[in-house]
XYZ file of C-alpha atoms in Angstrom:
328
model
C 98.190 5.871 9.795
C 96.146 4.790 12.709
C 93.785 7.797 12.477
C 93.390 7.405 8.708
C 92.548 3.693 9.089
C 90.025 4.506 11.802
C 88.219 6.996 9.532
C 88.028 4.432 6.699
C 86.681 1.802 9.056
C 83.973 4.193 10.301
C 82.875 5.006 6.717
C 82.635 1.332 5.820
C 80.581 0.635 8.942
C 78.139 3.442 8.055
C 77.749 2.157 4.494
C 77.053 -1.385 5.655
C 74.462 -0.295 8.216
C 72.615 1.827 5.555
C 72.250 -1.136 3.223
C 69.593 -3.841 3.074
C 71.642 -6.788 4.323
C 69.435 -9.336 2.560
C 69.340 -7.654 -0.872
C 72.349 -5.324 -0.952
C 70.114 -2.256 -1.674
C 69.754 0.904 0.392
C 66.824 0.643 2.803
C 63.822 2.846 1.858
C 62.414 5.324 4.325
C 58.937 4.006 5.310
C 57.572 7.538 5.718
C 58.548 8.504 2.180
C 57.688 5.220 0.452
C 54.507 5.252 -1.728
C 51.443 3.395 -0.477
C 51.261 -0.214 -1.532
C 48.633 -1.001 -4.165
C 45.794 -3.129 -2.810
C 42.764 -4.802 -4.370
C 40.298 -3.244 -1.908
C 37.266 -1.526 -3.414
C 35.027 1.258 -2.274
C 31.840 0.075 -0.627
C 29.744 1.770 -3.258
C 31.409 0.041 -6.197
C 29.590 -2.634 -8.180
C 30.760 -6.212 -8.325
C 29.188 -6.631 -11.752
C 29.304 -4.073 -14.581
C 25.807 -5.062 -15.699
C 24.291 -3.968 -12.370
C 26.067 -0.615 -12.640
C 24.814 -0.190 -16.206
C 21.229 -0.985 -15.221
C 21.233 1.469 -12.312
C 22.802 4.237 -14.349
C 20.301 3.656 -17.146
C 17.387 3.768 -14.702
C 18.672 7.026 -13.194
C 19.065 8.584 -16.622
C 15.600 7.442 -17.672
C 14.108 8.903 -14.496
C 15.760 12.255 -15.155
C 14.499 12.296 -18.739
C 10.955 11.479 -17.630
C 11.122 14.169 -14.950
C 12.133 16.697 -17.624
C 9.453 15.584 -20.076
C 6.657 15.104 -17.515
C 7.271 17.190 -14.371
C 6.211 15.352 -11.188
C 5.166 17.091 -7.998
C 4.324 15.694 -4.580
C 0.569 15.116 -4.444
C 0.442 16.485 -0.886
C 2.806 19.458 -0.631
C 3.785 20.117 -4.254
C 7.516 19.421 -3.870
C 9.206 18.758 -7.204
C 10.616 15.521 -8.691
C 8.642 13.100 -6.535
C 5.058 11.848 -6.497
C 5.331 11.687 -2.697
C 8.183 13.494 -0.965
C 10.005 12.102 2.050
C 8.262 14.309 4.605
C 4.762 13.496 3.305
C 5.660 9.810 3.070
C 6.551 9.830 6.782
C 3.288 11.554 7.618
C 1.374 8.949 5.622
C 3.085 6.146 7.530
C 2.211 7.835 10.823
C -1.442 8.121 9.789
C -1.607 4.371 9.065
C 0.634 3.211 11.903
C -2.176 2.282 14.311
C -5.227 0.622 12.701
C -8.487 1.138 14.570
C -12.024 -0.191 14.701
C -14.288 1.991 12.548
C -17.724 0.331 12.315
C -19.193 2.409 15.185
C -19.136 5.462 12.900
C -20.835 3.646 9.968
C -24.645 3.599 10.410
C -25.226 0.678 8.027
C -22.977 -1.600 10.091
C -24.643 -1.021 13.468
C -27.952 -2.452 14.671
C -30.642 -0.375 16.370
C -29.636 -1.738 19.783
C -26.001 -0.730 19.234
C -24.672 -4.199 18.422
C -22.152 -4.648 15.609
C -23.420 -6.128 12.347
C -19.991 -6.174 10.668
C -16.695 -5.302 12.409
C -14.396 -3.113 10.336
C -10.717 -2.241 10.802
C -9.392 0.918 9.103
C -5.729 1.570 8.411
C -6.235 5.283 9.078
C -8.656 8.197 9.076
C -9.565 9.756 5.740
C -7.786 13.070 6.207
C -4.581 14.984 5.433
C -1.942 13.029 3.489
C -3.903 9.768 3.496
C -6.969 11.383 1.919
C -4.879 13.208 -0.682
C -2.926 10.082 -1.616
C -6.072 7.975 -1.939
C -7.746 10.612 -4.090
C -4.708 10.947 -6.355
C -4.318 7.188 -6.575
C -7.956 6.469 -7.438
C -8.981 9.475 -9.509
C -5.775 10.804 -11.044
C -3.914 7.606 -11.908
C -0.987 8.116 -9.515
C -0.181 4.409 -9.279
C 3.262 5.193 -7.859
C 1.456 5.773 -4.559
C 0.287 2.160 -4.472
C 3.339 1.032 -2.500
C 2.739 3.341 0.467
C -1.003 2.683 0.524
C -0.481 -1.082 0.264
C 1.816 -1.080 3.293
C -0.848 0.652 5.370
C -3.433 -1.852 4.169
C -1.136 -4.740 5.124
C -0.823 -3.425 8.696
C -4.611 -3.220 8.968
C -5.041 -6.757 7.599
C -2.600 -8.235 10.111
C -4.222 -6.284 12.951
C -7.674 -7.502 11.924
C -6.700 -11.160 11.549
C -4.748 -11.455 14.792
C -3.486 -15.044 15.030
C -6.137 -16.507 12.720
C -4.995 -18.628 9.784
C -6.559 -19.512 6.454
C -8.549 -16.295 6.011
C -9.802 -15.382 2.549
C -9.568 -11.753 1.409
C -12.466 -10.766 -0.849
C -12.058 -7.367 -2.585
C -15.141 -5.261 -3.196
C -15.718 -5.174 -6.980
C -15.677 -1.874 -8.799
C -18.391 -0.867 -11.220
C -17.896 -1.161 -14.966
C -18.163 2.596 -15.407
C -15.495 3.264 -12.769
C -13.219 0.616 -14.270
C -13.532 2.129 -17.756
C -12.785 5.575 -16.368
C -9.763 4.584 -14.253
C -8.481 1.600 -16.167
C -7.930 -0.397 -12.968
C -9.580 -1.453 -9.712
C -7.836 0.241 -6.744
C -8.482 -2.520 -4.201
C -7.465 -5.319 -6.564
C -4.262 -3.469 -7.471
C -3.265 -2.985 -3.819
C -3.899 -6.635 -2.942
C -2.018 -7.799 -6.023
C 0.968 -5.719 -4.956
C 0.911 -7.233 -1.462
C 0.717 -10.768 -2.844
C 3.643 -10.182 -5.219
C 5.699 -8.712 -2.389
C 4.952 -11.631 -0.068
C 3.578 -9.292 2.619
C 0.375 -11.242 3.341
C 1.442 -14.910 3.277
C -1.270 -16.012 5.727
C -4.094 -14.840 3.477
C -5.672 -16.056 0.262
C -7.094 -13.494 -2.150
C -10.304 -14.562 -3.904
C -12.137 -12.369 -6.409
C -15.450 -13.908 -5.382
C -17.856 -10.987 -5.901
C -19.199 -9.324 -9.011
C -21.405 -6.337 -9.685
C -24.999 -6.797 -10.806
C -27.830 -4.464 -11.689
C -29.512 -3.359 -8.432
C -33.139 -4.500 -8.316
C -34.106 -1.147 -6.823
C -33.329 0.591 -10.104
C -35.507 -1.771 -12.109
C -38.656 -1.551 -9.991
C -38.477 2.041 -8.730
C -40.481 4.484 -10.928
C -38.365 7.010 -12.788
C -40.501 9.884 -11.469
C -39.726 8.811 -7.895
C -36.023 8.658 -8.621
C -36.045 12.118 -10.181
C -38.007 13.512 -7.254
C -35.352 12.492 -4.778
C -32.962 15.151 -3.590
C -30.002 13.152 -4.962
C -31.906 11.597 -7.871
C -29.584 12.783 -10.608
C -26.487 11.525 -8.802
C -28.295 8.277 -8.079
C -29.094 7.730 -11.755
C -25.548 8.531 -12.871
C -24.150 5.887 -10.549
C -21.769 7.815 -8.312
C -21.639 7.121 -4.585
C -19.902 10.369 -3.709
C -22.304 13.005 -2.434
C -25.190 10.619 -1.751
C -26.840 10.616 1.655
C -27.205 7.513 3.817
C -30.583 6.474 2.416
C -29.538 6.956 -1.208
C -26.353 4.956 -0.700
C -28.206 2.063 0.917
C -30.854 2.078 -1.813
C -28.299 2.185 -4.589
C -26.157 -0.751 -3.440
C -29.038 -2.990 -2.320
C -28.782 -6.165 -4.397
C -25.860 -4.788 -6.430
C -23.439 -7.663 -5.675
C -23.522 -11.390 -6.132
C -21.052 -14.197 -5.528
C -19.429 -15.517 -8.687
C -20.723 -18.876 -9.862
C -19.183 -21.445 -12.154
C -16.490 -24.119 -12.113
C -13.672 -21.577 -12.419
C -14.991 -19.165 -9.803
C -13.504 -19.024 -6.281
C -15.451 -21.134 -3.827
C -16.027 -19.339 -0.513
C -18.724 -21.559 0.972
C -17.881 -22.436 4.568
C -14.638 -20.402 4.506
C -13.886 -17.418 6.809
C -13.664 -14.245 4.727
C -12.555 -10.658 5.243
C -13.980 -8.044 2.881
C -11.469 -5.447 1.622
C -12.398 -1.967 0.378
C -10.663 1.381 -0.002
C -12.848 3.913 1.869
C -15.542 3.445 4.523
C -18.330 6.036 4.622
C -21.789 4.863 5.722
C -20.921 1.162 5.419
C -23.653 0.409 2.842
C -21.204 -1.096 0.334
C -19.595 -3.372 2.933
C -23.008 -4.448 4.225
C -24.061 -5.421 0.707
C -20.822 -7.340 0.116
C -21.324 -9.220 3.381
C -24.906 -10.070 2.382
C -23.783 -11.473 -0.972
C -21.035 -13.582 0.618
C -23.315 -14.957 3.319
C -25.870 -15.852 0.670
C -23.120 -17.961 -0.945
C -22.420 -19.745 2.343
C -19.285 -17.837 3.337
C -18.412 -16.982 6.939
C -17.847 -13.218 7.010
C -15.425 -12.452 9.834
C -15.190 -8.717 9.186
C -13.882 -6.086 6.806
C -10.743 -3.995 6.334
C -10.490 -0.603 4.631
C -7.604 1.719 3.837
C -9.358 4.754 5.328
C -12.522 5.642 7.231
C -14.133 9.005 6.559
C -15.255 9.440 10.171
C -12.658 9.629 12.944
C -12.592 6.727 15.404
C -14.587 6.919 18.601
C -12.384 7.168 21.735
C -13.463 3.705 22.882
C -12.476 2.138 19.536
C -8.879 3.347 19.409
C -6.434 0.503 19.895
C -9.028 -2.250 19.348
C -8.458 -3.790 15.960
C -9.485 -7.456 15.882
C -12.909 -8.124 14.314
C -13.438 -11.325 16.315
C -13.623 -9.228 19.478
C -17.008 -7.890 18.393
C -20.338 -9.649 18.697
C -20.995 -10.400 15.036
C -24.520 -11.391 14.108
C -24.069 -14.191 11.599
C -26.395 -14.136 8.621
C -27.753 -10.649 9.341
């Protein structure tokens, strides 16, 4: 009897210890129990279904457009992107350090070597930068505007230094070029920077307009045709013209806008903005027109300069460091 009672007592003790004392249910093994459901979400999930729908729709639209109109990198030819990641990095490297470029532009230097108009370039016109600018201007690749605008913004900040209240005046494009492209490259880049809030210290003023150069009206047609670049000169293209033809073509071709609704630049410090610097004839003419309207021309900024920087100019970017001849 004693042994039988002891065995019963042991069984009862084991049953009681295997039960949940608080609830009277057998305790679950924590290693075998299923994971508790939580409300945590993956980091990539959307808080709002509308945002997910918009992104998915944009991705689908991009794939459809890529199938209908194949896109290749303008620099290396890689598929599905107007500018691939590797070429985009190279473009940023080419525009990472703006430099002074007027020493290589004959129209911006005086005979004694003094600077007539200081110019800061975002980069040298070569490799990826040259290809992107050409595709952007001549082939309508406006998707490249973002990368080019960022390089222009770096050059603008380097040129201005700590100055405040500067007015950015874009160089106007000709009517023929505007009809051919459908847009003005410089105006589009500046508009993108203003919308993105990347140049808050500047004011953009479309203060210049194109006019008929007086040289065309008074120069005899026989003399124009006898010039080596006469045909190009008459057609109106700057590309391929020599230094003398460029200077002759742009002389008197710009004028400050007049009227109650036109931007007033009289007495205000201005920076001229253009896309490419070659001989400097276009910038010199823009500076002449602004000074004739009473503006204070502090310098100019371009996206690219066709001539590489001189060794002494590398790392010097601020226009106010040069001896500018006012009113020249």
